[in-house]
Coordinates of C-alpha atoms and ligand atoms in Angstrom, one line a residue:
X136 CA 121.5 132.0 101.0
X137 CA 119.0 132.0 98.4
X138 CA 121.4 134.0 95.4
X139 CA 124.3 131.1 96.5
X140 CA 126.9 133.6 97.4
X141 CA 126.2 134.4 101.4
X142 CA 125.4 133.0 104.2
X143 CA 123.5 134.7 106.9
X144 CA 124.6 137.6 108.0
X145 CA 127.3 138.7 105.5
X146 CA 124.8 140.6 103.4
X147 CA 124.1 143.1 106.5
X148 CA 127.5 143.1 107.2
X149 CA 127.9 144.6 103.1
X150 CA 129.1 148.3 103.9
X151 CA 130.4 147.9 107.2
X152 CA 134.5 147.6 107.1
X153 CA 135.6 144.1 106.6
X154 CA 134.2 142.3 109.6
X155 CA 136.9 139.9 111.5
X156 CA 136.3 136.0 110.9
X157 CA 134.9 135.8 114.6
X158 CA 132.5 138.5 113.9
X159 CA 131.2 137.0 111.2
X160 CA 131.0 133.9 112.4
X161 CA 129.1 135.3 115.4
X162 CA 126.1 136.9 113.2
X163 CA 125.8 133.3 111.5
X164 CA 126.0 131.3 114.0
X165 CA 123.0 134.0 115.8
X166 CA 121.0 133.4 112.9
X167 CA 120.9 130.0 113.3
X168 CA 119.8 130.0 116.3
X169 CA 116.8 132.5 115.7
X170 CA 116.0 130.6 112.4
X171 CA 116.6 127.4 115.3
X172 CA 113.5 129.3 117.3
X173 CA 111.1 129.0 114.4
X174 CA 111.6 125.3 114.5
X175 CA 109.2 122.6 116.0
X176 CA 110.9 122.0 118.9
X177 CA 113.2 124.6 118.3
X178 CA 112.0 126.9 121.4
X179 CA 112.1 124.0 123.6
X180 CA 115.4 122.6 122.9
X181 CA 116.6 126.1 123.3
X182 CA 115.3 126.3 126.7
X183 CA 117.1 123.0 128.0
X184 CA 120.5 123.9 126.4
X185 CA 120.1 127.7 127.8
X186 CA 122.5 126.6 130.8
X187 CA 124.3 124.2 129.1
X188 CA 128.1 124.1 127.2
X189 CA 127.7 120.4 125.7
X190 CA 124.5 120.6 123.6
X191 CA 125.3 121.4 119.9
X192 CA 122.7 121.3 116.6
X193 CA 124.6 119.6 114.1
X194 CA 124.6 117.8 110.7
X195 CA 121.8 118.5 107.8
X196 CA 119.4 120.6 110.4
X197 CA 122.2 123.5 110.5
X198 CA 123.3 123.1 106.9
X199 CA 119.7 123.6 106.1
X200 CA 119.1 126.4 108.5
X201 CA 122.4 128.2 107.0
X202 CA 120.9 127.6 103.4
X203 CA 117.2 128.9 104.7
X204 CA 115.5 125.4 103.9
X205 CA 113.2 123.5 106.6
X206 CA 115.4 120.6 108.2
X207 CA 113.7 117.5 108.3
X208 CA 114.4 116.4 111.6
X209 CA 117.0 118.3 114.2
X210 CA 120.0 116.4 115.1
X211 CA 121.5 117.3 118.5
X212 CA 125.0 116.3 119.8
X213 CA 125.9 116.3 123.4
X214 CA 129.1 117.0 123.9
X215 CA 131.4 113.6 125.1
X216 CA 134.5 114.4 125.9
X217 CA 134.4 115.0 129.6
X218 CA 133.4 111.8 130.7
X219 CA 132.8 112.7 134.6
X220 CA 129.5 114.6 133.6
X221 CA 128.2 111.3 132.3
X222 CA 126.2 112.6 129.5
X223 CA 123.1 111.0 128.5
X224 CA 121.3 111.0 125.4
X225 CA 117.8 109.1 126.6
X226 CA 117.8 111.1 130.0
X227 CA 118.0 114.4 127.5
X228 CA 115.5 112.7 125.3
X229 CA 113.0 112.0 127.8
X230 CA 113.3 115.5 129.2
X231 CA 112.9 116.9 126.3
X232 CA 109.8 114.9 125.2
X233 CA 108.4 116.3 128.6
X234 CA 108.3 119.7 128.0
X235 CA 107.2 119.4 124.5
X236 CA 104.4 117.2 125.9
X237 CA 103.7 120.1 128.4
X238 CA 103.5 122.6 125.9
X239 CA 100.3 120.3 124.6
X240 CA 99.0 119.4 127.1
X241 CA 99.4 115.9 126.3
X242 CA 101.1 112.8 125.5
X243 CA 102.1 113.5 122.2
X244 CA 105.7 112.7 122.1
X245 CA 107.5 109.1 121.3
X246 CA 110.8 108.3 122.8
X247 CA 112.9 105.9 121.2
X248 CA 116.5 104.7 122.5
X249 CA 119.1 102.8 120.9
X250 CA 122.3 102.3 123.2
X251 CA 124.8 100.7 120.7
X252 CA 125.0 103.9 119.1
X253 CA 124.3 106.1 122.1
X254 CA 121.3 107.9 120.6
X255 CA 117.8 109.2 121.5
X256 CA 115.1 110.6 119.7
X257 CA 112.0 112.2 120.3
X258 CA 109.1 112.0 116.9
X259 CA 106.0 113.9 117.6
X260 CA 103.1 114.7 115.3
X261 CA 104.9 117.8 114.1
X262 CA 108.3 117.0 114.1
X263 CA 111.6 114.9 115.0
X264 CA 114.5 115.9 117.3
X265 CA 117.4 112.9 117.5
X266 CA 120.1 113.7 120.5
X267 CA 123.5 111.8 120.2
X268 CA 126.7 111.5 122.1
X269 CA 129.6 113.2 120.1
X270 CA 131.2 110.4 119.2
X271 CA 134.1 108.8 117.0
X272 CA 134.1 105.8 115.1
X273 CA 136.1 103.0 114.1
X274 CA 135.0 100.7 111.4
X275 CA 136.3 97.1 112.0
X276 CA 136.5 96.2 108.5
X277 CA 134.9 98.3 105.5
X278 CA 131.5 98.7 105.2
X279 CA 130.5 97.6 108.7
X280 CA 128.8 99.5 110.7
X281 CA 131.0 101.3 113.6
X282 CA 132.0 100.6 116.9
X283 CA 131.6 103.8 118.6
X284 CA 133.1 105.8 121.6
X285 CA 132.0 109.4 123.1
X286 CA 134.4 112.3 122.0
X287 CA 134.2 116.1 121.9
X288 CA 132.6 117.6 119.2
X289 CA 135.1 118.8 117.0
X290 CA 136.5 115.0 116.6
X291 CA 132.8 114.2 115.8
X292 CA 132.6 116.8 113.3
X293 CA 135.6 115.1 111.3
X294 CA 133.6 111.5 110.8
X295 CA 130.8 112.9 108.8
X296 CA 130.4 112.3 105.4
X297 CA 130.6 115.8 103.8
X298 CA 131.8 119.1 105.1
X299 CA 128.7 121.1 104.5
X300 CA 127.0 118.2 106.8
X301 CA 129.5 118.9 109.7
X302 CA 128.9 122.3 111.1
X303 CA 127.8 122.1 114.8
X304 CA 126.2 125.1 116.7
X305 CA 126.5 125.9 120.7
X306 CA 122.7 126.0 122.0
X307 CA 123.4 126.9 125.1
X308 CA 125.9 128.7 128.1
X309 CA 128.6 130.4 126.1
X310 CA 128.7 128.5 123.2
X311 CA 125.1 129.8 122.2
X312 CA 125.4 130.1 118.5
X313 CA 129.1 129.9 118.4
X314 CA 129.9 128.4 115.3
X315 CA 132.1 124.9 114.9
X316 CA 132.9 124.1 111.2
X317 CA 134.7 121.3 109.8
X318 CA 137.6 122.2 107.8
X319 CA 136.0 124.0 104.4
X320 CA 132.8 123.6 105.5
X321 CA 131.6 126.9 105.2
X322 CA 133.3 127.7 102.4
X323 CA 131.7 124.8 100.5
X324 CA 128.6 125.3 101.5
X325 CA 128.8 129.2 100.2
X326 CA 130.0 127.8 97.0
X327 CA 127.4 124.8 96.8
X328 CA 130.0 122.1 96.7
X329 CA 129.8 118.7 98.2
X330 CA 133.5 117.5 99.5
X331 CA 134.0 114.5 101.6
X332 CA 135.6 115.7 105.3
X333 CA 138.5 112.8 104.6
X334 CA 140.0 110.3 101.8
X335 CA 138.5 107.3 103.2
X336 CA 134.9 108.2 103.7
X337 CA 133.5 106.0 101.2
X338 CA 135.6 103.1 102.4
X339 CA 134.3 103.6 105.7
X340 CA 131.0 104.1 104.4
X341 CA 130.1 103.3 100.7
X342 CA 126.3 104.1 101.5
X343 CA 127.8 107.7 101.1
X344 CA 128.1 106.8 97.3
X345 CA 123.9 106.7 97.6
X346 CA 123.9 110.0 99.8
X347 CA 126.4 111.7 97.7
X348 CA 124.1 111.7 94.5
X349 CA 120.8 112.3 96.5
X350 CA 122.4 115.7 98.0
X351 CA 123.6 116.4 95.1
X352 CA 120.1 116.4 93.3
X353 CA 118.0 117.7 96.5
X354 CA 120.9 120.8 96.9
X355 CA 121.6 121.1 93.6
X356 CA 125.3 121.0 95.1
X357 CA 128.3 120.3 92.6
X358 CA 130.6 117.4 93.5
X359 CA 134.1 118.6 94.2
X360 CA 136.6 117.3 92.0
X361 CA 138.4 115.3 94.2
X362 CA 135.5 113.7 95.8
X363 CA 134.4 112.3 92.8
X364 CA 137.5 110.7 91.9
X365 CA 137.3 109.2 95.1
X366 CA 133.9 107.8 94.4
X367 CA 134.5 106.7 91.2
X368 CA 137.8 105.0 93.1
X369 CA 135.7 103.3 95.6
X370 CA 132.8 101.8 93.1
X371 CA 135.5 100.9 90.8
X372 CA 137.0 98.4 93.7
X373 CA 133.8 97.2 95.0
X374 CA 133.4 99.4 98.2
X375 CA 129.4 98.8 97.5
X376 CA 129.9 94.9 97.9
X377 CA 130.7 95.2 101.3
X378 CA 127.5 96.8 102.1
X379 CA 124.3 94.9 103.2
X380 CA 121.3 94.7 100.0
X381 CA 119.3 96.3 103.7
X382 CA 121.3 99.2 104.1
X383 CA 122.0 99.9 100.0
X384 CA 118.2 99.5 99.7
X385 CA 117.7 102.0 102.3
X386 CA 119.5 104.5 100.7
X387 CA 117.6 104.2 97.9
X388 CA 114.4 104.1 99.2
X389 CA 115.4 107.8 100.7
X390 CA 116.8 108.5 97.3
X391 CA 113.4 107.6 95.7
X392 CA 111.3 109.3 98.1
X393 CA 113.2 112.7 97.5
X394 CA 110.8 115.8 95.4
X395 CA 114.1 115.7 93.0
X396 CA 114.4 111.3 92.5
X397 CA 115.1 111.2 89.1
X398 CA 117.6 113.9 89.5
X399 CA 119.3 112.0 92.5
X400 CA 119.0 108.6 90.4
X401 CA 120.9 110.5 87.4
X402 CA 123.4 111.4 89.1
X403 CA 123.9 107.9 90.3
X404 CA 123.8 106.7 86.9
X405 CA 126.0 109.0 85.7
X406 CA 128.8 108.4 88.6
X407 CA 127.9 104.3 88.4
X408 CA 126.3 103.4 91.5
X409 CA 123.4 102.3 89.7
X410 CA 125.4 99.7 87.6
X411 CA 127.4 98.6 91.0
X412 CA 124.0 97.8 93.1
X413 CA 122.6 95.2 89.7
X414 CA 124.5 95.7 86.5
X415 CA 121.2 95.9 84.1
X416 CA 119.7 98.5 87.1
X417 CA 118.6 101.6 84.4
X418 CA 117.9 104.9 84.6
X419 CA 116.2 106.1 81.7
X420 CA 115.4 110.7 82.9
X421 CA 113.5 110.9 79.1
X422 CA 111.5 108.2 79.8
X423 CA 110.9 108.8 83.4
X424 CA 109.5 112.3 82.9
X425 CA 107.1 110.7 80.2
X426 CA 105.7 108.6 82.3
X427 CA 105.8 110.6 85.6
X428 CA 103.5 113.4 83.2
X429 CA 101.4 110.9 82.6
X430 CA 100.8 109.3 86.3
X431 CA 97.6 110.5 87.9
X432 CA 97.2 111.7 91.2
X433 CA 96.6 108.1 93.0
X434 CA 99.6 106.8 91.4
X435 CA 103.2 106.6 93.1
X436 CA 106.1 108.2 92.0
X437 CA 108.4 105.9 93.7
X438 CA 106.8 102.8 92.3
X439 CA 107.5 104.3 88.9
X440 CA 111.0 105.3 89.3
X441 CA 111.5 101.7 91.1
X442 CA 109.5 100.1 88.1
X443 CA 111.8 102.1 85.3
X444 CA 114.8 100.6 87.5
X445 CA 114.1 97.1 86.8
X446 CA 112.5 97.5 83.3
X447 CA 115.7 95.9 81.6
X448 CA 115.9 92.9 83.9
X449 CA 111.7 91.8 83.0
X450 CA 112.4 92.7 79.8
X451 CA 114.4 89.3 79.3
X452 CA 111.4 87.4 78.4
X453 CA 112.8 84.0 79.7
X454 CA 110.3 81.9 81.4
X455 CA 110.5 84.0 84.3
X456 CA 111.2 87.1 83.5
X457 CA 110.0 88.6 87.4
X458 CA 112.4 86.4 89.1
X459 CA 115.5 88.6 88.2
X460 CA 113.8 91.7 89.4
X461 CA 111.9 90.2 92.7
X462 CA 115.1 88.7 94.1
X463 CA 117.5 92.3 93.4
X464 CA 114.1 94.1 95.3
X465 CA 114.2 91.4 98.2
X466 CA 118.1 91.7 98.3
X467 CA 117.7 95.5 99.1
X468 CA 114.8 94.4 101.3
X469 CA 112.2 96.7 99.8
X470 CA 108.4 96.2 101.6
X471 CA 106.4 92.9 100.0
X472 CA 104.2 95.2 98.7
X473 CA 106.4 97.8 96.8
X474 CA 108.7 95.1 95.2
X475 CA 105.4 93.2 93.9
X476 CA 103.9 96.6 92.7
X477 CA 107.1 97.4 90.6
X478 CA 107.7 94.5 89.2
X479 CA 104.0 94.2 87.8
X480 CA 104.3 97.7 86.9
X481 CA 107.8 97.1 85.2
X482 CA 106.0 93.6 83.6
X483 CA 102.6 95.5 82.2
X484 CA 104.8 98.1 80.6
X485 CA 107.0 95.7 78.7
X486 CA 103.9 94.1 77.7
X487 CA 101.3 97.0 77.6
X488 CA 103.8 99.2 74.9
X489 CA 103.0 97.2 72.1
X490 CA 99.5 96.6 72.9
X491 CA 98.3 100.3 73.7
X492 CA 98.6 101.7 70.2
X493 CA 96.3 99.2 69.3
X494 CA 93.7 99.8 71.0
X495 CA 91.0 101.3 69.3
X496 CA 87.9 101.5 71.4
X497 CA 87.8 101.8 75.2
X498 CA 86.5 98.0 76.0
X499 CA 90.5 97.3 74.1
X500 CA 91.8 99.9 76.3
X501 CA 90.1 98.2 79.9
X502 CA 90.7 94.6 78.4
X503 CA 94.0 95.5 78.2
X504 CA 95.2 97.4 81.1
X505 CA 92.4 97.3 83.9
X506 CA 94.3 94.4 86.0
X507 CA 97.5 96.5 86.0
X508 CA 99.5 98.9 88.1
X509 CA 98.5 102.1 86.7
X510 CA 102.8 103.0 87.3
X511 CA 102.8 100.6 84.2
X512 CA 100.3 102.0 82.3
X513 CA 102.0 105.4 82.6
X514 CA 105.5 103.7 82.0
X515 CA 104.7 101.9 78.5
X516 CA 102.9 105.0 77.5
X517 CA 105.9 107.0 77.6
X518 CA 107.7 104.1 75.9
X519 CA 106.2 103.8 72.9
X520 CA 104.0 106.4 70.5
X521 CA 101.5 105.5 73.3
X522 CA 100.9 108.3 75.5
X523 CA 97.6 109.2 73.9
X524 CA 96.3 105.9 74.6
X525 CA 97.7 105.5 78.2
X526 CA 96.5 109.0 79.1
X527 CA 92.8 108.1 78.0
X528 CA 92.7 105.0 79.9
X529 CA 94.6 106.8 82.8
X530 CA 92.9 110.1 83.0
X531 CA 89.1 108.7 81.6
X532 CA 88.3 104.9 80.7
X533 CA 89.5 103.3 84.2
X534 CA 87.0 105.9 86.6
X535 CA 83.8 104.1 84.2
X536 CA 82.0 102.0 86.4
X537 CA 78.6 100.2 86.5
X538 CA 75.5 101.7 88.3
X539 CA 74.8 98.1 88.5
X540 CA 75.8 95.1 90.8
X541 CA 75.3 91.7 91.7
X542 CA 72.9 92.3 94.2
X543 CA 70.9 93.6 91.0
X544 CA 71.2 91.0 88.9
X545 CA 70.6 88.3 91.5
X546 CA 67.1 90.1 92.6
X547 CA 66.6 89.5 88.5
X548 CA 66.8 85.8 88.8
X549 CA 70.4 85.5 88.1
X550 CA 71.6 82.3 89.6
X551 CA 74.5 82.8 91.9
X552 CA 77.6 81.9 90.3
X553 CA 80.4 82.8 87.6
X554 CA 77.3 83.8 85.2
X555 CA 76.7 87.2 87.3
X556 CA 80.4 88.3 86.9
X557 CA 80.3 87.2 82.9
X558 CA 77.5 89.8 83.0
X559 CA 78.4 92.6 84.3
X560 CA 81.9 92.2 82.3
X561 CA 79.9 92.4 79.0
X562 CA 77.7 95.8 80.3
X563 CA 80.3 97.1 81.5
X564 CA 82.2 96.7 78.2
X565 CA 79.0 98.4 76.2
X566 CA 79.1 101.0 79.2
X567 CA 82.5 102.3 77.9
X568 CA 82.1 101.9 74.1
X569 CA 79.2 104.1 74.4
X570 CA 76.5 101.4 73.7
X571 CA 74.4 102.0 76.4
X572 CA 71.5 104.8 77.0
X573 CA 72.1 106.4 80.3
X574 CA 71.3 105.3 83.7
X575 CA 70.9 101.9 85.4
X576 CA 68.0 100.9 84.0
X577 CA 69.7 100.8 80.5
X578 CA 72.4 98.3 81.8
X579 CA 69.8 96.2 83.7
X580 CA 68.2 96.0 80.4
X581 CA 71.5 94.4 79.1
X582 CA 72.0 92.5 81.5
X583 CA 69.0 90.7 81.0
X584 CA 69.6 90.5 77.3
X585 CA 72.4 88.5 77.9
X586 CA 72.4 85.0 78.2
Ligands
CTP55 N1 126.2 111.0 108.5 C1 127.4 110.5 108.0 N2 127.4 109.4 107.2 C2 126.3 108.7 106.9 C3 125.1 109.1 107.4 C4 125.0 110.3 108.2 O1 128.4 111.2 108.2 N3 126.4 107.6 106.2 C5 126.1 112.2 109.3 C6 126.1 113.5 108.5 O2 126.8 114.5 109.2 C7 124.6 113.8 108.5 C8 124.2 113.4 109.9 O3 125.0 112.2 110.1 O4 124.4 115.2 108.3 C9 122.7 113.0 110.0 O5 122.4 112.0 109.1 P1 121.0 112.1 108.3 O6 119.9 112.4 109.2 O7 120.9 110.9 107.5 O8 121.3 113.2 107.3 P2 120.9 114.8 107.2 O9 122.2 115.5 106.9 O10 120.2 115.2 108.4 O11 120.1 114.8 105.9 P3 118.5 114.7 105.7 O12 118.2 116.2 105.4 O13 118.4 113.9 104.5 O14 117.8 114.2 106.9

């Protein structure tokens, strides 16, 4: 569907006389299941459905197959609603995780099984296949997370989040590539349009807020009019509070890992989820795209964005200006390691913007930046008239390193100690202001000098 206006088999269908809605539906719903083939997994699962009525792709895997894109992981329902045939996601699972291990002649599969929600999946080197129960939900108060019960999966179909997420397709018996859309889906998905399946979807479920914005920026999907009114309805009256920081943070963490972030985070600025999650949360796309042109290849993007984020709450110079920042990034329960690299990155910008301009020679430039996140370096470069500055240091200054080391200066008589690491501070410093001859006998010579 790469023009926007068909979906799979429409085109060929062009001269022919106006095909019936079944027909049509037929030749999509074939497609999918060839594009299915190409898959990891896809021939596999294929093969255990061939006899079977109740196995259905569903969700993102066939919205992506219908739009021609590479689903991230394929998401299976069984169907639920005759309960005599005792269905069983794990037991399909583990079936299916044999005969992919057979195909490679090894055990390359991992099995993972979660009964409160009925599901299965099966993650493998090259891909990820998760088998469910149809099932229906109820939410015991807003924002929970559901107590569920198997169903068919047209009923399953109508508690998704948004229609062009809940189009399920027969794998196998006589439902092989027969097509089940939710009410519009198809429709919205020809015309690129996100629309929740019902009123109170973001009651139920206010992480959809998060997921709303991120398909919007990864699709480039509109938001349906409606929709958004009824997002802007639910911020407006708190439906994020009700959420866990875990799950919120989650979301955002997918969010932030997306190709398109700063797309997906502008378009939660824009409808105010941002401001919901921390009011002084900012998303700045100028300065964003300044920095993320200036972050080298080591760097990461999604420290960055997360660094941008808290800018405005480090900014407050009062004491502590990381607390503010730390506790929002342990409240959404982002990894030690990422929160600690933000904030630093989010604190050397603040302070680096001011500084960088200033520096003249490159000993300013490694005296002032060489203990910080390089995400910070890149951030205050785009935040002041500083990018020349953060570039050099960035792209050239921070790779100069000694020939020289310790071991050197100890087998010169150094004594142990603090004095060695004074030393090779101040060579290195002539090493990057150009004060040195070549080689390492030029910087033992300075070393020696030194006293
Ligand atoms: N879903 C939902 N509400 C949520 C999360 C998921 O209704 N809060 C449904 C959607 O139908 C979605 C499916 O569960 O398509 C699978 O969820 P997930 O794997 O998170 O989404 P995908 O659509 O597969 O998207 P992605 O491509 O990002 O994996």
């Amino acid at each position: 569907m790469d023009d926007g206006e068909t979906l799979p088999g429409e085109a060929a269908q062009a001269d022919s006389q106006p095909p019936s809605a079944v027909t049509s539906l037929e030749f999509v719903g074939a497609e999918v299941v060839e594009r299915l083939r190409r898959q990891p997994g896809g021939r596999e699962l294929l093969e255990m459905a061939k006899y079977r009525q109740d196995v259905y792709l569903v969700g993102g895997a066939v919205r992506d197959l219908l739009l021609d894109r590479a689903p991230r992981e394929l998401d299976v329902a069984l169907d639920g609603e005759d309960l005599s045939l005792r269905r069983d996601a794990a037991v399909f699972a583990r079936e299916l995780a044999s005969s992919l291990n057979v195909l490679a002649g090894e055990d390359v599969t991992k099995v993972n099984e979660h009964e409160r929600f009925i599901t299965a999946g099966v993650v493998w080197d090259a891909g990820q296949i998760d088998i469910a129960i149809a099932r229906r939900e109820h939410y015991s108060k807003p924002g929970a997370l559901p107590e569920v019960e198997s169903t068919s999966i047209s009923e399953d179909l109508r508690r998704r989040d948004f229609t062009v997420n809940a189009i399920a397709v027969g794998l196998g018996g006589s439902q092989l590539g027969k097509l089940q859309p939710a009410r519009h889906a198809l429709e919205d998905l020809r015309e690129r349009r996100l629309r929740v399946i019902h009123d109170a979807s973001f009651e139920d479920d206010p992480t959809r807020l998060l997921r709303l914005a991120r398909y919007n920026a990864r699709l480039d999907f509109a938001i349906e009019e409606h929709t958004e009114e009824l997002a802007r309805q639910a911020l407006n009256t708190g439906a994020l509070d009700t959420v866990s920081g875990a799950r919120i943070g989650a979301e955002l963490r997918l969010a932030l890992s997306e190709p398109q972030a700063p797309d997906a985070l502008e378009a939660m600025r824009e409808l105010g989820v941002l401001a919901a999650v921390h009011p002084r949360l900012r998303h700045d796309p100028e300065l964003v795209a300044g920095a993320l042109e200036l972050l080298p290849a080591d760097g990461s993007k999604e420290v960055l964005l997360l660094a941008a984020l808290v800018l405005p709450l480090v900014l407050r110079a009062d004491g502590q200006p990381q607390a503010e920042a730390r506790a929002l990034l342990d409240r959404l329960e982002f990894p030690q390691g990422d929160r600690d690299r933000a904030v630093a990155a989010a604190v050397a910008a603040v302070r680096l913007h001011d500084v960088l301009p200033r520096c003249e020679r490159p000993a300013d430039l490694y005296e002032a930046a060489s203990e910080d996140p390089i995400e910070g370096v890149a951030l205050a470069g785009a935040l002041n008239d500083a990018a020349e500055a953060a570039r050099r240091w960035l792209e050239e200054v921070r790779h100069v390193s000694l020939a020289i080391d310790g071991r050197d200066l100890l087998a010169e008589g150094v004594p142990q100690g603090p004095e060695i690491g004074r030393r090779l501070h101040e060579v290195l410093l002539m090493r990057l202001n150009g004060e040195l001859g070549e080689g390492r006998d030029a910087e033992l010579a300075a070393a020696r000098k030194l006293s």
